[in-house]
Amino acid sequence: MDLTKVVSKITRPMLTEGDIIQMIIEDHKPLKELIQIMKSDRALEERVAAFDDFATQLVLHAKPEELVLYKDMKSKKDLRELAIEGDVEHSLADQMLEEIKRATDPAEKGAKIKVLAELVEHHIKEEENELLPQFQSNSTEEERLSLGSRFLKAKAEFFEMGGDDAPSEALLSGEDLRH
Ligand SMILES: [Fe+2]
Ligand SMILES: [Fe+2]
């Protein structure tokens, strides 16, 4: 029997379906797969194709995460700094996305795709190992379910807008996103 598996099951409480933490972890899975291609030594075309897919999926994940999860965390004294750290890393990733889209020199494009992959890989790791556990111990299940449904709603709105560029918060219909 693999004891490490048993231990991790016991120490990590099951999350209810619809919990925002579960949704965020699910969203990270395809991003992590694309990161592996982006930072690999495969042909540039393959890494650019992975980047194109990644760019769309990243915005669809990151913008709702900022508007719903980070925003909620910023209202709680003990979680505020972690959420701001997340916002800052998201904006660095946004800048990199734009630079990669504009880059015409293949070597520059390839190098920047690698840096972005490493940046987001680090961010996801910290989010899963530090931010989400801290958020979990400072929130109720009821709050997380309610945030989960707002997260889905925000994602659907970004998807309808094309999910490519980041619309400002004011463009979202979501008065209810903010409560
Ligand atoms: Fe995330
Ligand atoms: Fe994030």
CSV table of N, CA and C and ligand atoms in Angstrom, one decimal:
chain,number,residue,atom,x,y,z
A,1,MET,N,0.8,-1.2,0.0
A,1,MET,CA,0.0,0.0,0.0
A,1,MET,C,0.9,1.3,0.0
A,2,ASP,N,0.5,2.2,-0.8
A,2,ASP,CA,1.3,3.5,-0.9
A,2,ASP,C,0.8,4.4,0.3
A,3,LEU,N,1.6,4.5,1.3
A,3,LEU,CA,1.2,5.2,2.5
A,3,LEU,C,1.1,6.7,2.2
A,4,THR,N,2.0,7.2,1.3
A,4,THR,CA,2.0,8.7,1.1
A,4,THR,C,0.6,9.1,0.5
A,5,LYS,N,0.0,8.2,-0.3
A,5,LYS,CA,-1.3,8.5,-0.9
A,5,LYS,C,-2.4,8.6,0.2
A,6,VAL,N,-2.3,7.6,1.2
A,6,VAL,CA,-3.3,7.5,2.2
A,6,VAL,C,-3.2,8.8,3.1
A,7,VAL,N,-1.9,9.2,3.4
A,7,VAL,CA,-1.7,10.4,4.2
A,7,VAL,C,-2.3,11.6,3.5
A,8,SER,N,-2.0,11.8,2.2
A,8,SER,CA,-2.4,13.0,1.6
A,8,SER,C,-3.9,13.1,1.5
A,9,LYS,N,-4.6,11.9,1.4
A,9,LYS,CA,-6.0,11.9,1.4
A,9,LYS,C,-6.6,12.3,2.7
A,10,ILE,N,-5.9,11.9,3.8
A,10,ILE,CA,-6.5,12.2,5.1
A,10,ILE,C,-6.3,13.7,5.5
A,11,THR,N,-5.0,14.2,5.1
A,11,THR,CA,-4.8,15.5,5.6
A,11,THR,C,-5.4,16.6,4.6
A,12,ARG,N,-5.8,16.2,3.4
A,12,ARG,CA,-6.4,17.1,2.5
A,12,ARG,C,-7.9,16.9,2.5
A,13,PRO,N,-8.7,17.7,3.2
A,13,PRO,CA,-10.1,17.4,3.3
A,13,PRO,C,-10.8,17.5,1.9
A,14,MET,N,-11.7,16.7,1.6
A,14,MET,CA,-12.4,16.7,0.3
A,14,MET,C,-13.1,18.0,0.2
A,15,LEU,N,-13.1,18.5,-1.1
A,15,LEU,CA,-13.8,19.8,-1.3
A,15,LEU,C,-15.1,19.4,-2.0
A,16,THR,N,-16.1,20.1,-1.6
A,16,THR,CA,-17.5,19.9,-2.2
A,16,THR,C,-17.5,20.4,-3.7
A,17,GLU,N,-18.2,19.7,-4.5
A,17,GLU,CA,-18.4,20.1,-5.9
A,17,GLU,C,-18.9,21.6,-5.9
A,18,GLY,N,-18.4,22.4,-6.7
A,18,GLY,CA,-18.8,23.8,-6.7
A,18,GLY,C,-18.0,24.7,-5.8
A,19,ASP,N,-17.1,24.2,-5.1
A,19,ASP,CA,-16.2,25.0,-4.3
A,19,ASP,C,-15.2,25.7,-5.2
A,20,ILE,N,-15.0,27.0,-5.0
A,20,ILE,CA,-14.1,27.8,-5.9
A,20,ILE,C,-12.7,27.2,-5.9
A,21,ILE,N,-12.3,26.6,-4.8
A,21,ILE,CA,-10.9,26.1,-4.7
A,21,ILE,C,-10.8,24.9,-5.7
A,22,GLN,N,-11.8,24.1,-5.8
A,22,GLN,CA,-11.8,23.0,-6.7
A,22,GLN,C,-11.8,23.4,-8.1
A,23,MET,N,-12.6,24.5,-8.4
A,23,MET,CA,-12.6,25.0,-9.8
A,23,MET,C,-11.3,25.5,-10.2
A,24,ILE,N,-10.6,26.2,-9.3
A,24,ILE,CA,-9.3,26.8,-9.6
A,24,ILE,C,-8.3,25.7,-9.9
A,25,ILE,N,-8.3,24.7,-9.1
A,25,ILE,CA,-7.3,23.6,-9.3
A,25,ILE,C,-7.6,22.9,-10.6
A,26,GLU,N,-8.8,22.7,-10.9
A,26,GLU,CA,-9.2,22.1,-12.2
A,26,GLU,C,-8.7,23.0,-13.4
A,27,ASP,N,-8.9,24.3,-13.3
A,27,ASP,CA,-8.5,25.2,-14.4
A,27,ASP,C,-7.0,25.1,-14.6
A,28,HIS,N,-6.2,24.9,-13.5
A,28,HIS,CA,-4.8,24.9,-13.6
A,28,HIS,C,-4.2,23.7,-14.4
A,29,LYS,N,-5.0,22.6,-14.4
A,29,LYS,CA,-4.4,21.4,-15.0
A,29,LYS,C,-4.1,21.6,-16.5
A,30,PRO,N,-5.0,22.1,-17.4
A,30,PRO,CA,-4.5,22.2,-18.8
A,30,PRO,C,-3.4,23.3,-18.9
A,31,LEU,N,-3.5,24.3,-18.0
A,31,LEU,CA,-2.4,25.3,-18.1
A,31,LEU,C,-1.0,24.7,-17.8
A,32,LYS,N,-1.0,23.8,-16.8
A,32,LYS,CA,0.3,23.2,-16.5
A,32,LYS,C,0.8,22.3,-17.6
A,33,GLU,N,-0.1,21.6,-18.3
A,33,GLU,CA,0.3,20.8,-19.5
A,33,GLU,C,0.9,21.7,-20.6
A,34,LEU,N,0.3,22.8,-20.9
A,34,LEU,CA,0.8,23.7,-21.9
A,34,LEU,C,2.1,24.3,-21.5
A,35,ILE,N,2.3,24.6,-20.2
A,35,ILE,CA,3.5,25.1,-19.7
A,35,ILE,C,4.7,24.2,-20.0
A,36,GLN,N,4.4,22.9,-19.8
A,36,GLN,CA,5.5,21.9,-20.1
A,36,GLN,C,6.0,22.0,-21.5
A,37,ILE,N,5.1,22.2,-22.5
A,37,ILE,CA,5.5,22.3,-23.9
A,37,ILE,C,6.2,23.6,-24.1
A,38,MET,N,5.6,24.7,-23.5
A,38,MET,CA,6.2,26.0,-23.7
A,38,MET,C,7.7,26.2,-23.2
A,39,LYS,N,8.0,25.5,-22.1
A,39,LYS,CA,9.3,25.6,-21.6
A,39,LYS,C,10.3,24.5,-22.1
A,40,SER,N,9.8,23.6,-23.0
A,40,SER,CA,10.6,22.5,-23.5
A,40,SER,C,11.5,23.0,-24.6
A,41,ASP,N,12.3,22.0,-25.1
A,41,ASP,CA,13.2,22.4,-26.2
A,41,ASP,C,12.6,22.0,-27.5
A,42,ARG,N,11.2,21.8,-27.6
A,42,ARG,CA,10.6,21.4,-28.9
A,42,ARG,C,10.7,22.5,-29.9
A,43,ALA,N,10.3,22.2,-31.1
A,43,ALA,CA,10.4,23.2,-32.2
A,43,ALA,C,9.6,24.5,-31.8
A,44,LEU,N,10.1,25.6,-32.3
A,44,LEU,CA,9.4,26.9,-32.0
A,44,LEU,C,7.9,26.8,-32.3
A,45,GLU,N,7.6,26.3,-33.5
A,45,GLU,CA,6.2,26.3,-34.0
A,45,GLU,C,5.3,25.6,-32.9
A,46,GLU,N,5.8,24.5,-32.4
A,46,GLU,CA,5.0,23.8,-31.4
A,46,GLU,C,4.8,24.6,-30.2
A,47,ARG,N,5.9,25.3,-29.8
A,47,ARG,CA,5.8,26.1,-28.5
A,47,ARG,C,4.9,27.3,-28.7
A,48,VAL,N,5.0,27.8,-30.0
A,48,VAL,CA,4.1,29.0,-30.2
A,48,VAL,C,2.6,28.5,-30.3
A,49,ALA,N,2.4,27.4,-30.8
A,49,ALA,CA,1.0,26.8,-30.8
A,49,ALA,C,0.5,26.6,-29.4
A,50,ALA,N,1.4,26.1,-28.6
A,50,ALA,CA,1.0,25.9,-27.2
A,50,ALA,C,0.7,27.2,-26.5
A,51,PHE,N,1.6,28.2,-26.8
A,51,PHE,CA,1.4,29.6,-26.3
A,51,PHE,C,0.1,30.2,-26.7
A,52,ASP,N,-0.3,30.0,-27.9
A,52,ASP,CA,-1.6,30.6,-28.4
A,52,ASP,C,-2.8,30.1,-27.6
A,53,ASP,N,-2.7,28.8,-27.4
A,53,ASP,CA,-3.8,28.1,-26.6
A,53,ASP,C,-3.7,28.6,-25.2
A,54,PHE,N,-2.5,28.6,-24.7
A,54,PHE,CA,-2.3,29.1,-23.3
A,54,PHE,C,-2.8,30.5,-23.0
A,55,ALA,N,-2.5,31.4,-24.0
A,55,ALA,CA,-2.8,32.8,-23.8
A,55,ALA,C,-4.4,32.9,-23.6
A,56,THR,N,-5.1,32.2,-24.4
A,56,THR,CA,-6.6,32.3,-24.3
A,56,THR,C,-7.1,31.7,-23.0
A,57,GLN,N,-6.5,30.6,-22.6
A,57,GLN,CA,-7.0,29.9,-21.4
A,57,GLN,C,-6.6,30.6,-20.2
A,58,LEU,N,-5.4,31.3,-20.2
A,58,LEU,CA,-4.9,32.0,-19.1
A,58,LEU,C,-5.8,33.2,-18.7
A,59,VAL,N,-6.2,33.9,-19.8
A,59,VAL,CA,-7.0,35.1,-19.5
A,59,VAL,C,-8.4,34.6,-18.9
A,60,LEU,N,-8.9,33.6,-19.5
A,60,LEU,CA,-10.2,33.1,-19.0
A,60,LEU,C,-10.2,32.6,-17.6
A,61,HIS,N,-9.0,32.2,-17.2
A,61,HIS,CA,-8.8,31.8,-15.8
A,61,HIS,C,-8.5,32.9,-14.9
A,62,ALA,N,-7.5,33.7,-15.3
A,62,ALA,CA,-6.9,34.7,-14.4
A,62,ALA,C,-7.9,35.9,-14.1
A,63,LYS,N,-8.6,36.3,-15.1
A,63,LYS,CA,-9.5,37.5,-14.9
A,63,LYS,C,-10.6,37.2,-13.9
A,64,PRO,N,-11.3,36.1,-14.1
A,64,PRO,CA,-12.3,35.7,-13.1
A,64,PRO,C,-11.7,35.5,-11.7
A,65,GLU,N,-10.5,34.9,-11.7
A,65,GLU,CA,-9.8,34.7,-10.4
A,65,GLU,C,-9.6,36.0,-9.7
A,66,GLU,N,-9.1,37.0,-10.4
A,66,GLU,CA,-8.9,38.4,-9.8
A,66,GLU,C,-10.2,39.0,-9.3
A,67,LEU,N,-11.2,38.9,-10.2
A,67,LEU,CA,-12.5,39.6,-9.9
A,67,LEU,C,-13.2,38.9,-8.8
A,68,VAL,N,-13.1,37.7,-8.6
A,68,VAL,CA,-13.9,37.0,-7.6
A,68,VAL,C,-13.0,36.5,-6.4
A,69,LEU,N,-12.0,35.7,-6.6
A,69,LEU,CA,-11.3,35.2,-5.5
A,69,LEU,C,-10.4,36.3,-4.9
A,70,TYR,N,-9.5,36.9,-5.7
A,70,TYR,CA,-8.5,37.8,-5.1
A,70,TYR,C,-9.3,39.0,-4.5
A,71,LYS,N,-10.4,39.4,-5.1
A,71,LYS,CA,-11.1,40.6,-4.6
A,71,LYS,C,-11.7,40.2,-3.2
A,72,ASP,N,-12.2,39.0,-3.1
A,72,ASP,CA,-12.8,38.6,-1.8
A,72,ASP,C,-11.6,38.6,-0.8
A,73,MET,N,-10.5,38.0,-1.2
A,73,MET,CA,-9.4,37.9,-0.2
A,73,MET,C,-8.9,39.2,0.2
A,74,LYS,N,-8.9,40.2,-0.7
A,74,LYS,CA,-8.4,41.5,-0.3
A,74,LYS,C,-9.2,42.2,0.7
A,75,SER,N,-10.5,41.7,0.9
A,75,SER,CA,-11.3,42.3,1.9
A,75,SER,C,-11.0,41.7,3.3
A,76,LYS,N,-10.2,40.7,3.4
A,76,LYS,CA,-9.9,40.0,4.6
A,76,LYS,C,-8.4,40.3,5.0
A,77,LYS,N,-8.3,40.9,6.2
A,77,LYS,CA,-7.0,41.4,6.6
A,77,LYS,C,-5.8,40.4,6.5
A,78,ASP,N,-6.1,39.1,6.9
A,78,ASP,CA,-5.0,38.1,6.9
A,78,ASP,C,-4.7,37.6,5.5
A,79,LEU,N,-5.6,37.9,4.5
A,79,LEU,CA,-5.3,37.3,3.2
A,79,LEU,C,-5.0,38.4,2.1
A,80,ARG,N,-5.1,39.6,2.6
A,80,ARG,CA,-4.9,40.7,1.6
A,80,ARG,C,-3.6,40.7,0.9
A,81,GLU,N,-2.5,40.5,1.6
A,81,GLU,CA,-1.2,40.6,1.0
A,81,GLU,C,-1.0,39.5,0.0
A,82,LEU,N,-1.4,38.3,0.3
A,82,LEU,CA,-1.3,37.2,-0.6
A,82,LEU,C,-2.1,37.5,-1.9
A,83,ALA,N,-3.2,38.1,-1.8
A,83,ALA,CA,-4.1,38.4,-3.0
A,83,ALA,C,-3.4,39.4,-3.8
A,84,ILE,N,-2.8,40.4,-3.2
A,84,ILE,CA,-2.1,41.5,-3.9
A,84,ILE,C,-0.9,40.9,-4.7
A,85,GLU,N,-0.2,40.0,-4.0
A,85,GLU,CA,0.9,39.3,-4.6
A,85,GLU,C,0.4,38.6,-5.9
A,86,GLY,N,-0.7,38.0,-5.8
A,86,GLY,CA,-1.3,37.3,-7.0
A,86,GLY,C,-1.6,38.3,-8.1
A,87,ASP,N,-2.2,39.4,-7.7
A,87,ASP,CA,-2.5,40.4,-8.7
A,87,ASP,C,-1.3,40.9,-9.5
A,88,VAL,N,-0.2,41.1,-8.7
A,88,VAL,CA,1.0,41.6,-9.3
A,88,VAL,C,1.6,40.6,-10.3
A,89,GLU,N,1.6,39.3,-9.9
A,89,GLU,CA,2.1,38.3,-10.8
A,89,GLU,C,1.2,38.2,-12.0
A,90,HIS,N,-0.1,38.3,-11.8
A,90,HIS,CA,-1.0,38.3,-13.0
A,90,HIS,C,-0.6,39.4,-14.0
A,91,SER,N,-0.3,40.6,-13.4
A,91,SER,CA,-0.1,41.7,-14.3
A,91,SER,C,1.3,41.5,-15.0
A,92,LEU,N,2.2,40.9,-14.4
A,92,LEU,CA,3.5,40.6,-15.0
A,92,LEU,C,3.3,39.6,-16.2
A,93,ALA,N,2.4,38.6,-15.9
A,93,ALA,CA,2.1,37.7,-17.0
A,93,ALA,C,1.4,38.3,-18.2
A,94,ASP,N,0.5,39.3,-17.8
A,94,ASP,CA,-0.2,40.1,-18.9
A,94,ASP,C,0.8,40.8,-19.8
A,95,GLN,N,1.7,41.5,-19.1
A,95,GLN,CA,2.7,42.2,-19.9
A,95,GLN,C,3.5,41.3,-20.8
A,96,MET,N,3.9,40.1,-20.3
A,96,MET,CA,4.7,39.1,-21.1
A,96,MET,C,3.8,38.7,-22.3
A,97,LEU,N,2.5,38.4,-22.0
A,97,LEU,CA,1.6,37.9,-23.1
A,97,LEU,C,1.7,38.9,-24.2
A,98,GLU,N,1.5,40.2,-23.9
A,98,GLU,CA,1.5,41.2,-25.0
A,98,GLU,C,2.9,41.3,-25.7
A,99,GLU,N,4.0,41.2,-24.9
A,99,GLU,CA,5.3,41.3,-25.6
A,99,GLU,C,5.5,40.1,-26.5
A,100,ILE,N,5.0,38.9,-26.1
A,100,ILE,CA,5.2,37.7,-27.0
A,100,ILE,C,4.4,37.9,-28.2
A,101,LYS,N,3.1,38.4,-28.1
A,101,LYS,CA,2.3,38.6,-29.3
A,101,LYS,C,2.9,39.5,-30.3
A,102,ARG,N,3.6,40.5,-29.7
A,102,ARG,CA,4.2,41.6,-30.6
A,102,ARG,C,5.6,41.1,-31.2
A,103,ALA,N,6.3,40.2,-30.5
A,103,ALA,CA,7.6,39.8,-30.9
A,103,ALA,C,7.7,39.3,-32.3
A,104,THR,N,8.6,39.8,-33.1
A,104,THR,CA,8.7,39.3,-34.5
A,104,THR,C,10.0,38.5,-34.7
A,105,ASP,N,11.0,38.7,-33.8
A,105,ASP,CA,12.2,37.9,-33.8
A,105,ASP,C,12.0,36.6,-33.2
A,106,PRO,N,12.1,35.5,-34.0
A,106,PRO,CA,11.8,34.1,-33.4
A,106,PRO,C,12.5,33.8,-32.1
A,107,ALA,N,13.8,34.2,-32.0
A,107,ALA,CA,14.6,33.9,-30.8
A,107,ALA,C,14.0,34.6,-29.6
A,108,GLU,N,13.5,35.9,-29.9
A,108,GLU,CA,13.0,36.7,-28.8
A,108,GLU,C,11.6,36.0,-28.3
A,109,LYS,N,10.8,35.6,-29.3
A,109,LYS,CA,9.5,35.0,-29.0
A,109,LYS,C,9.7,33.8,-28.2
A,110,GLY,N,10.7,32.9,-28.7
A,110,GLY,CA,11.0,31.7,-28.0
A,110,GLY,C,11.4,31.9,-26.5
A,111,ALA,N,12.3,32.9,-26.4
A,111,ALA,CA,12.9,33.1,-25.0
A,111,ALA,C,11.8,33.6,-24.1
A,112,LYS,N,10.9,34.5,-24.6
A,112,LYS,CA,9.9,35.1,-23.8
A,112,LYS,C,8.8,34.1,-23.4
A,113,ILE,N,8.6,33.1,-24.4
A,113,ILE,CA,7.6,32.1,-24.1
A,113,ILE,C,8.1,31.2,-22.9
A,114,LYS,N,9.4,31.0,-22.9
A,114,LYS,CA,10.0,30.2,-21.8
A,114,LYS,C,9.9,31.0,-20.4
A,115,VAL,N,10.2,32.3,-20.5
A,115,VAL,CA,10.1,33.1,-19.2
A,115,VAL,C,8.7,33.1,-18.7
A,116,LEU,N,7.7,33.3,-19.6
A,116,LEU,CA,6.3,33.3,-19.2
A,116,LEU,C,5.9,32.0,-18.6
A,117,ALA,N,6.3,30.9,-19.2
A,117,ALA,CA,6.0,29.5,-18.7
A,117,ALA,C,6.5,29.4,-17.3
A,118,GLU,N,7.7,29.8,-17.1
A,118,GLU,CA,8.3,29.7,-15.7
A,118,GLU,C,7.7,30.6,-14.7
A,119,LEU,N,7.3,31.8,-15.2
A,119,LEU,CA,6.6,32.7,-14.3
A,119,LEU,C,5.3,32.1,-13.8
A,120,VAL,N,4.5,31.6,-14.8
A,120,VAL,CA,3.2,31.1,-14.4
A,120,VAL,C,3.3,29.8,-13.7
A,121,GLU,N,4.3,29.0,-14.0
A,121,GLU,CA,4.5,27.8,-13.3
A,121,GLU,C,4.7,28.0,-11.8
A,122,HIS,N,5.6,29.0,-11.5
A,122,HIS,CA,5.9,29.4,-10.1
A,122,HIS,C,4.6,30.0,-9.5
A,123,HIS,N,3.9,30.8,-10.2
A,123,HIS,CA,2.6,31.4,-9.7
A,123,HIS,C,1.6,30.3,-9.3
A,124,ILE,N,1.4,29.4,-10.2
A,124,ILE,CA,0.4,28.3,-9.9
A,124,ILE,C,0.9,27.5,-8.7
A,125,LYS,N,2.1,27.2,-8.6
A,125,LYS,CA,2.7,26.4,-7.4
A,125,LYS,C,2.4,27.2,-6.1
A,126,GLU,N,2.7,28.4,-6.1
A,126,GLU,CA,2.4,29.2,-4.9
A,126,GLU,C,1.0,29.3,-4.6
A,127,GLU,N,0.2,29.4,-5.6
A,127,GLU,CA,-1.3,29.6,-5.4
A,127,GLU,C,-1.8,28.3,-4.8
A,128,GLU,N,-1.4,27.1,-5.3
A,128,GLU,CA,-1.9,25.9,-4.8
A,128,GLU,C,-1.3,25.5,-3.4
A,129,ASN,N,-0.1,25.9,-3.2
A,129,ASN,CA,0.6,25.5,-1.9
A,129,ASN,C,0.4,26.5,-0.8
A,130,GLU,N,0.1,27.7,-1.1
A,130,GLU,CA,0.1,28.7,-0.1
A,130,GLU,C,-1.2,29.5,-0.1
A,131,LEU,N,-1.5,30.1,-1.2
A,131,LEU,CA,-2.7,31.0,-1.3
A,131,LEU,C,-4.0,30.2,-1.0
A,132,LEU,N,-4.2,29.2,-1.7
A,132,LEU,CA,-5.5,28.4,-1.6
A,132,LEU,C,-5.6,27.8,-0.2
A,133,PRO,N,-4.6,27.2,0.4
A,133,PRO,CA,-4.7,26.6,1.7
A,133,PRO,C,-5.0,27.7,2.7
A,134,GLN,N,-4.4,28.9,2.6
A,134,GLN,CA,-4.6,30.0,3.5
A,134,GLN,C,-6.1,30.5,3.4
A,135,PHE,N,-6.5,30.6,2.2
A,135,PHE,CA,-7.9,31.0,1.9
A,135,PHE,C,-8.9,30.0,2.5
A,136,GLN,N,-8.5,28.7,2.3
A,136,GLN,CA,-9.4,27.7,2.8
A,136,GLN,C,-9.6,27.7,4.3
A,137,SER,N,-8.5,28.0,5.0
A,137,SER,CA,-8.6,28.0,6.5
A,137,SER,C,-9.2,29.3,7.0
A,138,ASN,N,-9.4,30.3,6.1
A,138,ASN,CA,-10.0,31.6,6.5
A,138,ASN,C,-11.3,31.8,5.8
A,139,SER,N,-12.0,30.7,5.4
A,139,SER,CA,-13.3,30.9,4.8
A,139,SER,C,-14.2,29.7,5.1
A,140,THR,N,-15.5,29.9,5.0
A,140,THR,CA,-16.4,28.8,5.2
A,140,THR,C,-16.8,28.1,3.9
A,141,GLU,N,-17.3,26.9,4.0
A,141,GLU,CA,-17.7,26.2,2.8
A,141,GLU,C,-18.8,27.0,2.0
A,142,GLU,N,-19.7,27.6,2.8
A,142,GLU,CA,-20.8,28.4,2.2
A,142,GLU,C,-20.2,29.5,1.4
A,143,GLU,N,-19.2,30.2,1.9
A,143,GLU,CA,-18.6,31.3,1.2
A,143,GLU,C,-18.0,30.8,-0.1
A,144,ARG,N,-17.3,29.7,0.0
A,144,ARG,CA,-16.5,29.1,-1.1
A,144,ARG,C,-17.5,28.7,-2.2
A,145,LEU,N,-18.6,28.2,-1.8
A,145,LEU,CA,-19.6,27.7,-2.8
A,145,LEU,C,-20.2,28.9,-3.6
A,146,SER,N,-20.5,30.0,-2.8
A,146,SER,CA,-21.0,31.2,-3.4
A,146,SER,C,-20.0,31.8,-4.3
A,147,LEU,N,-18.8,31.9,-3.9
A,147,LEU,CA,-17.7,32.4,-4.8
A,147,LEU,C,-17.6,31.5,-6.0
A,148,GLY,N,-17.7,30.2,-5.8
A,148,GLY,CA,-17.6,29.3,-7.0
A,148,GLY,C,-18.7,29.6,-8.0
A,149,SER,N,-19.9,29.9,-7.6
A,149,SER,CA,-20.9,30.2,-8.7
A,149,SER,C,-20.6,31.5,-9.3
A,150,ARG,N,-20.1,32.5,-8.5
A,150,ARG,CA,-19.7,33.8,-9.2
A,150,ARG,C,-18.5,33.6,-10.1
A,151,PHE,N,-17.6,32.7,-9.8
A,151,PHE,CA,-16.4,32.5,-10.6
A,151,PHE,C,-16.9,31.9,-12.0
A,152,LEU,N,-17.8,31.0,-11.9
A,152,LEU,CA,-18.3,30.4,-13.2
A,152,LEU,C,-19.0,31.4,-14.0
A,153,LYS,N,-19.8,32.3,-13.4
A,153,LYS,CA,-20.5,33.3,-14.1
A,153,LYS,C,-19.5,34.3,-14.7
A,154,ALA,N,-18.5,34.7,-14.0
A,154,ALA,CA,-17.5,35.6,-14.6
A,154,ALA,C,-16.8,35.0,-15.7
A,155,LYS,N,-16.5,33.7,-15.6
A,155,LYS,CA,-15.8,33.0,-16.7
A,155,LYS,C,-16.7,33.0,-18.0
A,156,ALA,N,-18.0,32.7,-17.8
A,156,ALA,CA,-18.9,32.7,-18.9
A,156,ALA,C,-18.9,34.0,-19.6
A,157,GLU,N,-18.9,35.1,-18.8
A,157,GLU,CA,-19.0,36.5,-19.4
A,157,GLU,C,-17.7,36.7,-20.2
A,158,PHE,N,-16.5,36.4,-19.6
A,158,PHE,CA,-15.3,36.6,-20.4
A,158,PHE,C,-15.3,35.7,-21.6
A,159,PHE,N,-15.8,34.5,-21.5
A,159,PHE,CA,-15.8,33.7,-22.7
A,159,PHE,C,-16.7,34.3,-23.8
A,160,GLU,N,-17.8,34.9,-23.4
A,160,GLU,CA,-18.7,35.5,-24.4
A,160,GLU,C,-18.0,36.7,-25.1
A,161,MET,N,-17.1,37.4,-24.3
A,161,MET,CA,-16.4,38.5,-24.9
A,161,MET,C,-15.3,38.1,-25.8
A,162,GLY,N,-15.0,36.8,-25.9
A,162,GLY,CA,-13.9,36.4,-26.7
A,162,GLY,C,-12.7,35.9,-25.9
A,163,GLY,N,-12.7,36.3,-24.7
A,163,GLY,CA,-11.7,35.9,-23.8
A,163,GLY,C,-10.2,36.2,-24.2
A,164,ASP,N,-10.1,37.0,-25.2
A,164,ASP,CA,-8.8,37.3,-25.7
A,164,ASP,C,-8.1,38.5,-24.9
A,165,ASP,N,-8.8,39.6,-24.9
A,165,ASP,CA,-8.3,40.7,-24.3
A,165,ASP,C,-9.0,40.9,-22.9
A,166,ALA,N,-8.3,41.6,-22.0
A,166,ALA,CA,-8.8,41.7,-20.7
A,166,ALA,C,-9.8,42.9,-20.6
A,167,PRO,N,-11.1,42.7,-20.6
A,167,PRO,CA,-11.9,43.9,-20.5
A,167,PRO,C,-11.8,44.5,-19.1
A,168,SER,N,-12.1,45.7,-18.9
A,168,SER,CA,-12.0,46.3,-17.6
A,168,SER,C,-13.1,45.8,-16.7
A,169,GLU,N,-13.0,45.9,-15.5
A,169,GLU,CA,-14.0,45.4,-14.5
A,169,GLU,C,-15.3,46.1,-14.8
A,170,ALA,N,-15.3,47.4,-15.2
A,170,ALA,CA,-16.5,48.1,-15.4
A,170,ALA,C,-17.4,47.5,-16.6
A,171,LEU,N,-16.7,46.8,-17.5
A,171,LEU,CA,-17.5,46.3,-18.6
A,171,LEU,C,-18.3,45.0,-18.2
A,172,LEU,N,-17.9,44.5,-17.1
A,172,LEU,CA,-18.7,43.3,-16.7
A,172,LEU,C,-20.0,43.7,-16.1
A,173,SER,N,-21.1,43.0,-16.5
A,173,SER,CA,-22.4,43.3,-16.0
A,173,SER,C,-22.4,43.1,-14.5
A,174,GLY,N,-21.4,42.3,-14.0
A,174,GLY,CA,-21.5,41.7,-12.7
A,174,GLY,C,-21.5,42.6,-11.5
A,175,GLU,N,-22.5,43.5,-11.2
A,175,GLU,CA,-22.7,44.1,-9.9
A,175,GLU,C,-22.6,42.9,-8.9
A,176,ASP,N,-23.3,41.8,-9.2
A,176,ASP,CA,-23.4,40.7,-8.3
A,176,ASP,C,-22.1,40.0,-8.2
A,177,LEU,N,-21.1,40.3,-9.1
A,177,LEU,CA,-19.8,39.7,-8.9
A,177,LEU,C,-19.1,40.3,-7.7
A,178,ARG,N,-19.5,41.4,-7.3
A,178,ARG,CA,-18.7,42.1,-6.3
A,178,ARG,C,-19.3,42.0,-4.9
A,179,HIS,N,-20.3,41.1,-4.7
A,179,HIS,CA,-20.8,41.0,-3.4
A,179,HIS,C,-20.6,39.6,-2.8
B,1,FE,FE,-5.0,30.4,-10.6
B,2,FE,FE,-3.6,33.3,-10.1
